[in-house]
JSON list of C-alpha atoms in Angstrom, two decimals:
[
{"chain": "A", "resi": 1317, "resn": "GLN", "atom": "CA", "xyz": [107.43, 87.98, 99.35]},
{"chain": "A", "resi": 1318, "resn": "VAL", "atom": "CA", "xyz": [105.44, 89.37, 96.37]},
{"chain": "A", "resi": 1319, "resn": "GLN", "atom": "CA", "xyz": [101.58, 87.25, 96.42]},
{"chain": "A", "resi": 1320, "resn": "LEU", "atom": "CA", "xyz": [98.76, 87.55, 93.80]},
{"chain": "A", "resi": 1321, "resn": "VAL", "atom": "CA", "xyz": [95.27, 86.85, 95.33]},
{"chain": "A", "resi": 1322, "resn": "GLU", "atom": "CA", "xyz": [92.89, 86.54, 92.46]},
{"chain": "A", "resi": 1323, "resn": "SER", "atom": "CA", "xyz": [88.79, 86.97, 92.99]},
{"chain": "A", "resi": 1324, "resn": "GLY", "atom": "CA", "xyz": [85.91, 87.54, 90.99]},
{"chain": "A", "resi": 1325, "resn": "GLY", "atom": "CA", "xyz": [85.27, 83.84, 89.49]},
{"chain": "A", "resi": 1326, "resn": "GLY", "atom": "CA", "xyz": [81.78, 82.23, 89.73]},
{"chain": "A", "resi": 1327, "resn": "LEU", "atom": "CA", "xyz": [79.13, 80.70, 87.98]},
{"chain": "A", "resi": 1328, "resn": "VAL", "atom": "CA", "xyz": [76.77, 82.13, 85.11]},
{"chain": "A", "resi": 1329, "resn": "GLN", "atom": "CA", "xyz": [74.55, 81.22, 82.63]},
{"chain": "A", "resi": 1330, "resn": "ALA", "atom": "CA", "xyz": [76.67, 82.19, 78.66]},
{"chain": "A", "resi": 1331, "resn": "GLY", "atom": "CA", "xyz": [75.79, 85.33, 77.61]},
{"chain": "A", "resi": 1332, "resn": "GLY", "atom": "CA", "xyz": [76.93, 86.87, 80.37]},
{"chain": "A", "resi": 1333, "resn": "SER", "atom": "CA", "xyz": [79.19, 88.91, 82.45]},
{"chain": "A", "resi": 1334, "resn": "LEU", "atom": "CA", "xyz": [82.34, 88.71, 84.93]},
{"chain": "A", "resi": 1335, "resn": "ARG", "atom": "CA", "xyz": [85.14, 91.07, 85.80]},
{"chain": "A", "resi": 1336, "resn": "LEU", "atom": "CA", "xyz": [88.04, 89.26, 87.63]},
{"chain": "A", "resi": 1337, "resn": "SER", "atom": "CA", "xyz": [90.88, 90.73, 89.21]},
{"chain": "A", "resi": 1338, "resn": "CYS", "atom": "CA", "xyz": [94.45, 90.61, 91.01]},
{"chain": "A", "resi": 1339, "resn": "ALA", "atom": "CA", "xyz": [96.09, 92.28, 92.92]},
{"chain": "A", "resi": 1340, "resn": "ALA", "atom": "CA", "xyz": [99.59, 92.15, 93.98]},
{"chain": "A", "resi": 1341, "resn": "SER", "atom": "CA", "xyz": [100.92, 92.52, 97.50]},
{"chain": "A", "resi": 1342, "resn": "GLY", "atom": "CA", "xyz": [104.14, 92.87, 98.80]},
{"chain": "A", "resi": 1343, "resn": "SER", "atom": "CA", "xyz": [107.46, 94.40, 98.43]},
{"chain": "A", "resi": 1344, "resn": "ILE", "atom": "CA", "xyz": [107.10, 95.87, 94.82]},
{"chain": "A", "resi": 1345, "resn": "PHE", "atom": "CA", "xyz": [109.20, 98.08, 92.84]},
{"chain": "A", "resi": 1346, "resn": "SER", "atom": "CA", "xyz": [108.94, 96.89, 89.47]},
{"chain": "A", "resi": 1347, "resn": "ILE", "atom": "CA", "xyz": [106.30, 95.51, 87.19]},
{"chain": "A", "resi": 1348, "resn": "GLY", "atom": "CA", "xyz": [106.70, 94.44, 83.88]},
{"chain": "A", "resi": 1349, "resn": "ALA", "atom": "CA", "xyz": [103.79, 92.36, 83.02]},
{"chain": "A", "resi": 1350, "resn": "MET", "atom": "CA", "xyz": [100.35, 91.37, 84.18]},
{"chain": "A", "resi": 1351, "resn": "GLY", "atom": "CA", "xyz": [98.34, 89.03, 82.52]},
{"chain": "A", "resi": 1352, "resn": "TRP", "atom": "CA", "xyz": [95.92, 85.99, 83.12]},
{"chain": "A", "resi": 1353, "resn": "TYR", "atom": "CA", "xyz": [95.72, 82.45, 81.83]},
{"chain": "A", "resi": 1354, "resn": "ARG", "atom": "CA", "xyz": [93.30, 79.83, 81.81]},
{"chain": "A", "resi": 1355, "resn": "GLN", "atom": "CA", "xyz": [93.26, 75.92, 82.27]},
{"chain": "A", "resi": 1356, "resn": "ALA", "atom": "CA", "xyz": [90.14, 74.10, 81.71]},
{"chain": "A", "resi": 1357, "resn": "PRO", "atom": "CA", "xyz": [90.17, 70.36, 82.62]},
{"chain": "A", "resi": 1358, "resn": "GLY", "atom": "CA", "xyz": [92.41, 67.78, 80.81]},
{"chain": "A", "resi": 1359, "resn": "LYS", "atom": "CA", "xyz": [94.08, 70.52, 79.02]},
{"chain": "A", "resi": 1360, "resn": "GLN", "atom": "CA", "xyz": [97.37, 72.91, 78.73]},
{"chain": "A", "resi": 1361, "resn": "ARG", "atom": "CA", "xyz": [97.34, 76.32, 80.57]},
{"chain": "A", "resi": 1362, "resn": "GLU", "atom": "CA", "xyz": [97.23, 78.99, 77.76]},
{"chain": "A", "resi": 1363, "resn": "LEU", "atom": "CA", "xyz": [97.42, 82.86, 78.02]},
{"chain": "A", "resi": 1364, "resn": "VAL", "atom": "CA", "xyz": [94.57, 84.96, 77.72]},
{"chain": "A", "resi": 1365, "resn": "ALA", "atom": "CA", "xyz": [95.37, 88.41, 77.85]},
{"chain": "A", "resi": 1366, "resn": "VAL", "atom": "CA", "xyz": [98.10, 90.71, 79.20]},
{"chain": "A", "resi": 1367, "resn": "ARG", "atom": "CA", "xyz": [99.21, 94.28, 79.90]},
{"chain": "A", "resi": 1368, "resn": "SER", "atom": "CA", "xyz": [102.86, 95.16, 79.83]},
{"chain": "A", "resi": 1369, "resn": "ARG", "atom": "CA", "xyz": [105.57, 97.87, 78.13]},
{"chain": "A", "resi": 1370, "resn": "GLY", "atom": "CA", "xyz": [103.52, 101.44, 78.94]},
{"chain": "A", "resi": 1371, "resn": "ASP", "atom": "CA", "xyz": [99.26, 99.85, 78.82]},
{"chain": "A", "resi": 1372, "resn": "ASN", "atom": "CA", "xyz": [99.86, 97.61, 75.75]},
{"chain": "A", "resi": 1373, "resn": "THR", "atom": "CA", "xyz": [97.39, 94.91, 75.91]},
{"chain": "A", "resi": 1374, "resn": "ASN", "atom": "CA", "xyz": [97.25, 91.51, 74.04]},
{"chain": "A", "resi": 1375, "resn": "TYR", "atom": "CA", "xyz": [94.65, 88.90, 73.83]},
{"chain": "A", "resi": 1376, "resn": "ALA", "atom": "CA", "xyz": [94.35, 85.33, 72.45]},
{"chain": "A", "resi": 1377, "resn": "ASP", "atom": "CA", "xyz": [91.98, 85.23, 69.91]},
{"chain": "A", "resi": 1378, "resn": "SER", "atom": "CA", "xyz": [89.16, 83.31, 70.89]},
{"chain": "A", "resi": 1379, "resn": "VAL", "atom": "CA", "xyz": [88.41, 86.43, 73.57]},
{"chain": "A", "resi": 1380, "resn": "LYS", "atom": "CA", "xyz": [89.29, 89.36, 71.18]},
{"chain": "A", "resi": 1381, "resn": "GLY", "atom": "CA", "xyz": [86.07, 91.60, 71.76]},
{"chain": "A", "resi": 1382, "resn": "ARG", "atom": "CA", "xyz": [84.60, 89.67, 74.72]},
{"chain": "A", "resi": 1383, "resn": "PHE", "atom": "CA", "xyz": [87.24, 90.92, 77.03]},
{"chain": "A", "resi": 1384, "resn": "THR", "atom": "CA", "xyz": [88.99, 93.65, 78.64]},
{"chain": "A", "resi": 1385, "resn": "ILE", "atom": "CA", "xyz": [92.50, 93.70, 80.54]},
{"chain": "A", "resi": 1386, "resn": "SER", "atom": "CA", "xyz": [93.34, 97.15, 82.65]},
{"chain": "A", "resi": 1387, "resn": "GLY", "atom": "CA", "xyz": [95.29, 97.95, 85.26]},
{"chain": "A", "resi": 1388, "resn": "ASP", "atom": "CA", "xyz": [95.68, 100.22, 88.49]},
{"chain": "A", "resi": 1389, "resn": "ASN", "atom": "CA", "xyz": [99.53, 99.78, 88.57]},
{"chain": "A", "resi": 1390, "resn": "ALA", "atom": "CA", "xyz": [99.41, 102.58, 91.42]},
{"chain": "A", "resi": 1391, "resn": "LYS", "atom": "CA", "xyz": [97.24, 99.83, 92.99]},
{"chain": "A", "resi": 1392, "resn": "ASN", "atom": "CA", "xyz": [99.93, 96.82, 91.57]},
{"chain": "A", "resi": 1393, "resn": "THR", "atom": "CA", "xyz": [95.66, 95.62, 90.21]},
{"chain": "A", "resi": 1394, "resn": "VAL", "atom": "CA", "xyz": [94.92, 93.88, 87.37]},
{"chain": "A", "resi": 1395, "resn": "TYR", "atom": "CA", "xyz": [91.31, 93.17, 85.66]},
{"chain": "A", "resi": 1396, "resn": "LEU", "atom": "CA", "xyz": [90.16, 91.39, 83.35]},
{"chain": "A", "resi": 1397, "resn": "GLN", "atom": "CA", "xyz": [87.02, 92.06, 82.28]},
{"chain": "A", "resi": 1398, "resn": "MET", "atom": "CA", "xyz": [84.46, 89.16, 81.10]},
{"chain": "A", "resi": 1399, "resn": "ASN", "atom": "CA", "xyz": [81.83, 89.51, 78.47]},
{"chain": "A", "resi": 1400, "resn": "SER", "atom": "CA", "xyz": [79.50, 87.73, 76.48]},
{"chain": "A", "resi": 1401, "resn": "LEU", "atom": "CA", "xyz": [80.85, 84.16, 77.94]},
{"chain": "A", "resi": 1402, "resn": "LYS", "atom": "CA", "xyz": [80.34, 80.93, 76.23]},
{"chain": "A", "resi": 1403, "resn": "PRO", "atom": "CA", "xyz": [80.55, 77.95, 77.63]},
{"chain": "A", "resi": 1404, "resn": "GLU", "atom": "CA", "xyz": [83.74, 76.97, 76.43]},
{"chain": "A", "resi": 1405, "resn": "ASP", "atom": "CA", "xyz": [85.11, 80.18, 78.88]},
{"chain": "A", "resi": 1406, "resn": "THR", "atom": "CA", "xyz": [84.94, 77.68, 81.27]},
{"chain": "A", "resi": 1407, "resn": "ALA", "atom": "CA", "xyz": [88.67, 77.03, 82.72]},
{"chain": "A", "resi": 1408, "resn": "VAL", "atom": "CA", "xyz": [90.32, 78.20, 86.18]},
{"chain": "A", "resi": 1409, "resn": "TYR", "atom": "CA", "xyz": [91.33, 81.35, 85.54]},
{"chain": "A", "resi": 1410, "resn": "TYR", "atom": "CA", "xyz": [95.55, 82.51, 86.95]},
{"chain": "A", "resi": 1411, "resn": "CYS", "atom": "CA", "xyz": [96.93, 85.70, 87.47]},
{"chain": "A", "resi": 1412, "resn": "ASN", "atom": "CA", "xyz": [100.45, 86.28, 85.94]},
{"chain": "A", "resi": 1413, "resn": "ALA", "atom": "CA", "xyz": [102.81, 88.40, 86.89]},
{"chain": "A", "resi": 1414, "resn": "LEU", "atom": "CA", "xyz": [106.01, 90.00, 86.06]},
{"chain": "A", "resi": 1415, "resn": "LEU", "atom": "CA", "xyz": [107.48, 91.96, 89.33]},
{"chain": "A", "resi": 1416, "resn": "ASN", "atom": "CA", "xyz": [110.78, 92.67, 90.51]},
{"chain": "A", "resi": 1417, "resn": "LEU", "atom": "CA", "xyz": [112.58, 90.48, 87.86]},
{"chain": "A", "resi": 1418, "resn": "SER", "atom": "CA", "xyz": [110.31, 87.71, 88.83]},
{"chain": "A", "resi": 1419, "resn": "THR", "atom": "CA", "xyz": [107.82, 85.72, 87.87]},
{"chain": "A", "resi": 1420, "resn": "TYR", "atom": "CA", "xyz": [104.98, 84.99, 90.13]},
{"chain": "A", "resi": 1421, "resn": "TRP", "atom": "CA", "xyz": [101.49, 82.99, 89.94]},
{"chain": "A", "resi": 1422, "resn": "GLY", "atom": "CA", "xyz": [98.08, 83.16, 91.95]},
{"chain": "A", "resi": 1423, "resn": "GLN", "atom": "CA", "xyz": [96.14, 80.82, 93.07]},
{"chain": "A", "resi": 1424, "resn": "GLY", "atom": "CA", "xyz": [93.56, 80.56, 90.64]},
{"chain": "A", "resi": 1425, "resn": "THR", "atom": "CA", "xyz": [89.78, 81.48, 90.28]},
{"chain": "A", "resi": 1426, "resn": "GLN", "atom": "CA", "xyz": [87.25, 79.15, 88.80]},
{"chain": "A", "resi": 1427, "resn": "VAL", "atom": "CA", "xyz": [85.26, 80.75, 85.90]},
{"chain": "A", "resi": 1428, "resn": "THR", "atom": "CA", "xyz": [82.12, 78.22, 85.17]},
{"chain": "A", "resi": 1429, "resn": "VAL", "atom": "CA", "xyz": [79.62, 79.18, 81.77]},
{"chain": "A", "resi": 1430, "resn": "SER", "atom": "CA", "xyz": [76.93, 77.39, 81.94]},
{"chain": "A", "resi": 1431, "resn": "SER", "atom": "CA", "xyz": [74.35, 76.47, 78.62]}
]
């Protein structure tokens, strides 16, 4: 019943910026956490950033200082502002959320950073 839909991915040059959005829809009565993972070709999916427990946030070391996670609980939406993008950031970015005490995944949005 619950689904997550990501948007905002695209192709940018190194040093550019993108803002990803993830909107949750369905019957949502509890939000435990919402965040972002990414997976590059041939690599494991890794945590990028998470927002939980009263707007507490955590970031992967590789994106600290460049990415910012934010959200609007009233709209069941989480954002990822990505600045100073590097080619190493190229990946499919997936929204992940703990909603109604269950974990959900979005379909993913492609981010490609060219040199």
